[in-house]
Coordinates of C-alpha atoms in Angstrom, one line a residue:
D1 CA 14.4 11.5 -36.7
C2 CA 17.5 9.9 -35.2
I3 CA 20.9 9.2 -36.5
I4 CA 22.7 6.5 -36.1
L5 CA 26.6 6.8 -36.5
Y6 CA 29.2 4.1 -36.4
D7 CA 32.5 4.3 -36.9
G8 CA 32.0 7.9 -37.8
Q9 CA 29.7 7.4 -40.5
E10 CA 25.6 7.4 -41.2
V11 CA 24.3 3.7 -40.7
A12 CA 21.0 3.8 -40.0
Q13 CA 18.3 6.7 -39.4
I14 CA 15.5 5.8 -37.0
P15 CA 11.8 8.2 -37.1
S16 CA 10.3 9.6 -34.3
V17 CA 12.5 8.4 -31.8
V18 CA 11.0 9.8 -28.3
L19 CA 13.5 12.3 -26.7
S20 CA 12.9 12.2 -23.1
Q21 CA 14.4 8.7 -23.1
F22 CA 17.8 9.9 -23.6
S23 CA 17.3 11.8 -20.1
Q24 CA 17.2 8.6 -18.2
G25 CA 20.6 7.7 -19.0
S26 CA 22.1 5.3 -22.1
S27 CA 20.5 2.3 -23.4
N28 CA 21.3 -0.2 -25.7
Y29 CA 17.4 0.1 -26.6
L30 CA 15.6 2.9 -27.9
L31 CA 11.7 3.9 -28.4
S32 CA 10.5 4.9 -31.8
C33 CA 6.7 5.7 -31.9
D34 CA 4.6 3.8 -34.3
E35 CA 3.0 6.7 -36.4
T36 CA 0.9 3.7 -38.1
Q37 CA -1.1 3.6 -34.9
S38 CA -4.1 5.0 -34.2
T39 CA -3.0 5.5 -30.4
L40 CA 0.5 6.0 -29.1
Q41 CA 2.5 3.1 -29.4
F42 CA 6.0 2.6 -29.9
V43 CA 8.8 -0.1 -32.2
L44 CA 11.5 -0.8 -29.8
Y45 CA 15.0 -1.0 -31.8
L46 CA 18.1 -2.9 -30.2
I47 CA 21.0 -0.2 -31.5
N48 CA 24.2 -2.9 -31.6
G49 CA 26.7 -2.6 -34.1
E50 CA 26.0 -1.5 -37.8
H51 CA 22.4 -1.9 -37.5
P52 CA 19.6 -1.1 -35.4
T53 CA 17.3 -4.3 -35.3
T54 CA 13.7 -4.3 -34.3
S55 CA 12.9 -6.3 -30.9
A56 CA 9.0 -5.7 -30.5
K57 CA 6.2 -3.6 -31.9
N58 CA 2.9 -2.8 -29.6
V59 CA 5.0 -1.7 -27.4
L60 CA 3.6 1.1 -24.4
A61 CA 6.5 1.5 -22.6
G62 CA 10.0 0.2 -21.2
K63 CA 13.2 1.0 -19.2
S64 CA 16.7 -0.4 -18.9
I65 CA 17.2 -2.9 -15.9
S66 CA 20.5 -3.8 -16.0
L67 CA 24.0 -2.0 -14.8
D68 CA 25.2 -3.1 -18.7
K69 CA 22.7 -1.9 -20.9
N70 CA 21.6 -5.2 -22.2
A71 CA 18.6 -5.6 -20.8
Y72 CA 15.1 -4.0 -21.1
A73 CA 11.8 -4.0 -19.4
F74 CA 8.4 -3.6 -21.6
E75 CA 4.9 -3.3 -21.9
M76 CA 3.4 -4.6 -24.9
I77 CA -0.2 -5.8 -26.0
S78 CA 0.3 -9.2 -27.7
N79 CA -2.7 -11.0 -28.4
G80 CA -5.0 -8.9 -27.9
K81 CA -3.8 -8.2 -24.4
I82 CA -1.2 -6.0 -22.1
G83 CA 1.5 -8.3 -21.2
T84 CA 5.3 -7.5 -19.2
F85 CA 8.2 -8.6 -20.8
V86 CA 12.4 -8.7 -20.9
V87 CA 14.5 -8.9 -24.1
D88 CA 17.6 -9.7 -23.0
K89 CA 19.5 -12.2 -25.7
A90 CA 15.5 -13.3 -26.2
I91 CA 12.0 -12.2 -24.9
T92 CA 10.8 -13.5 -21.8
S93 CA 7.5 -13.1 -20.8
I94 CA 7.1 -12.0 -17.0
S95 CA 4.2 -13.8 -15.4
Q96 CA 3.7 -11.5 -12.5
S97 CA 2.1 -8.2 -11.6
V98 CA 5.1 -5.9 -11.7
T99 CA 5.4 -2.6 -12.4
L100 CA 8.7 -2.0 -14.8
D101 CA 10.6 -0.2 -11.9
N102 CA 10.5 -3.4 -10.2
I103 CA 12.4 -5.6 -12.5
F104 CA 15.5 -6.2 -12.3
S105 CA 18.4 -7.9 -14.1
F106 CA 21.8 -9.2 -13.1
N107 CA 24.4 -11.5 -15.7
Q108 CA 21.1 -12.7 -17.5
S109 CA 18.8 -13.4 -14.5
I110 CA 16.2 -11.7 -14.2
Y111 CA 14.5 -10.5 -10.5
T112 CA 11.2 -9.2 -9.8
L113 CA 10.1 -7.3 -6.5
V114 CA 6.5 -8.4 -5.6
D115 CA 5.1 -7.1 -2.5
G116 CA 8.4 -7.0 -0.5
K117 CA 9.2 -10.3 -2.1
L118 CA 12.7 -10.4 -4.1
L119 CA 12.0 -13.2 -6.8
R120 CA 14.1 -14.9 -9.0
D121 CA 12.1 -16.9 -11.4
D122 CA 9.4 -18.1 -9.0
S123 CA 11.7 -18.7 -5.9
A124 CA 11.6 -16.1 -3.6
L125 CA 14.6 -14.5 -1.7
L126 CA 14.8 -12.2 -0.1
D127 CA 11.3 -10.4 1.7
G128 CA 11.2 -7.2 3.2
V129 CA 13.0 -5.7 0.4
K130 CA 12.2 -2.1 0.6
H131 CA 14.9 -0.6 -2.0
V132 CA 17.1 -2.5 -4.9
F133 CA 20.2 -0.9 -6.0
Y134 CA 22.3 -1.9 -9.1
H135 CA 26.4 -2.6 -9.3
S136 CA 29.0 -4.9 -10.8
Q137 CA 28.8 -7.3 -8.6
G138 CA 24.9 -7.8 -8.5
L139 CA 22.1 -6.2 -6.9
V140 CA 22.2 -5.0 -3.3
C141 CA 18.8 -4.8 -1.2
F142 CA 18.0 -2.7 2.0
V143 CA 15.5 -5.0 4.0
S144 CA 13.4 -3.8 6.8
S145 CA 14.6 -4.4 10.2
G146 CA 12.7 -2.0 12.7
D147 CA 13.9 1.3 12.9
A148 CA 16.9 0.5 10.6
F149 CA 17.7 -2.1 6.9
S150 CA 19.9 -5.3 6.8
A151 CA 22.1 -5.1 3.5
Y152 CA 22.3 -8.0 1.2
L153 CA 23.9 -8.3 -1.8
V154 CA 22.4 -10.8 -4.4
N155 CA 23.5 -11.8 -7.9
D156 CA 23.9 -15.7 -9.3
K157 CA 26.0 -17.1 -6.9
G158 CA 23.3 -16.8 -4.1
T159 CA 22.0 -13.9 -1.4
S160 CA 25.0 -13.0 1.1
L161 CA 24.8 -10.8 4.4
L162 CA 25.9 -7.1 3.8
A163 CA 25.5 -5.5 7.3
K164 CA 23.5 -5.0 9.2
N165 CA 21.9 -2.0 11.0
V166 CA 22.4 0.0 8.3
L167 CA 20.5 3.5 8.5
L168 CA 20.8 4.9 5.8
T169 CA 20.3 3.8 1.5
D170 CA 23.5 5.8 0.8
F171 CA 26.6 3.0 0.4
I172 CA 30.2 1.8 -1.0
L173 CA 30.6 -1.5 -2.2
D174 CA 34.6 -1.8 -3.1
G175 CA 35.4 -5.4 -3.4
E176 CA 34.9 -6.8 -0.1
F177 CA 34.2 -3.9 1.8
F178 CA 30.8 -2.5 2.6
Y179 CA 30.6 1.3 3.8
Y180 CA 27.3 2.3 5.1
F181 CA 26.0 4.3 7.9
G182 CA 25.1 3.0 10.9
G183 CA 25.0 4.3 14.5
D184 CA 21.6 5.7 15.7
T185 CA 19.1 8.6 15.0
V186 CA 21.3 11.4 17.1
S187 CA 24.6 10.2 15.4
H188 CA 25.2 8.7 11.7
D189 CA 28.3 7.0 11.7
L190 CA 30.5 5.8 9.1
F191 CA 31.5 2.1 9.0
V192 CA 32.7 -0.6 7.1
S193 CA 31.9 -4.3 7.2
S194 CA 34.1 -7.6 5.8
P195 CA 34.2 -11.2 6.1
S196 CA 36.6 -10.6 9.2
G197 CA 33.5 -8.0 10.9
D198 CA 32.5 -4.8 11.0
L199 CA 34.7 -1.4 12.0
A200 CA 33.4 2.1 12.9
L201 CA 35.5 4.5 11.0
L202 CA 34.1 8.1 11.6
P203 CA 31.7 9.4 13.9
N204 CA 29.3 12.1 13.6
C205 CA 29.0 12.3 9.6
D206 CA 27.6 14.9 7.3
T207 CA 25.0 12.7 5.6
S208 CA 23.7 15.2 2.8
L209 CA 26.9 14.8 1.6
E210 CA 27.4 11.0 -0.4
I211 CA 30.3 8.7 0.6
I212 CA 32.6 9.2 -1.8
C213 CA 35.1 6.4 -3.0
A214 CA 38.0 6.5 -5.7
S215 CA 41.1 4.2 -6.0
G216 CA 40.4 2.7 -3.0
D217 CA 40.3 5.3 -0.6
I218 CA 37.3 6.5 1.3
A219 CA 35.8 10.1 2.2
A220 CA 33.0 11.2 4.2
R221 CA 32.8 14.6 6.1
R222 CA 32.6 14.7 10.0
V223 CA 30.2 17.6 11.2
D224 CA 32.0 18.4 14.3
D225 CA 34.5 20.0 12.7
Q226 CA 34.0 20.0 9.1
V227 CA 36.9 17.6 8.2

């Protein structure tokens, strides 16, 4: 049983909550086993304020799909068939055949990744997409470009190119500055891209360590002298 506390007081209790979902990070939604069913099915609760509310029943699986945790994708038995849905302020049916890992939400817009195409509704925004990452400014998408990637920012304002010749998916997007690893197969170098162009910052980086960003300062480690 999961006890919901609000302002230090117990306000609700949800039975048969699946503990493994807490290892996936925080979410405003919670899956509870429906003990009345003969097969494993869940009730989806929205945890918001004092009173948890039921968002859906007959749920088979679910996943948080937005950075702010307000959007949730789930598979549900509806009219005798298994369908895929997204709940934000309302429940939306997903028409494409897509797994939960390939559904994304930003600013209440729903994106799906189908056969390498990033779609918003039924409109294709990018093709050849290999990786999608959440960011406070939108979705950062890595598109295959030969032996490297081209990185794009996708949000409700449109699609914008961040950088070309990106070798790894490690990045920092800080305002208009996009920090990434470029170079070649011998040396991975730290670059920054902005509207004024690309600038090489540090050669021959140790890419086993992540780029570190704090208060506008960027740090990476160089292999040769371990600075």
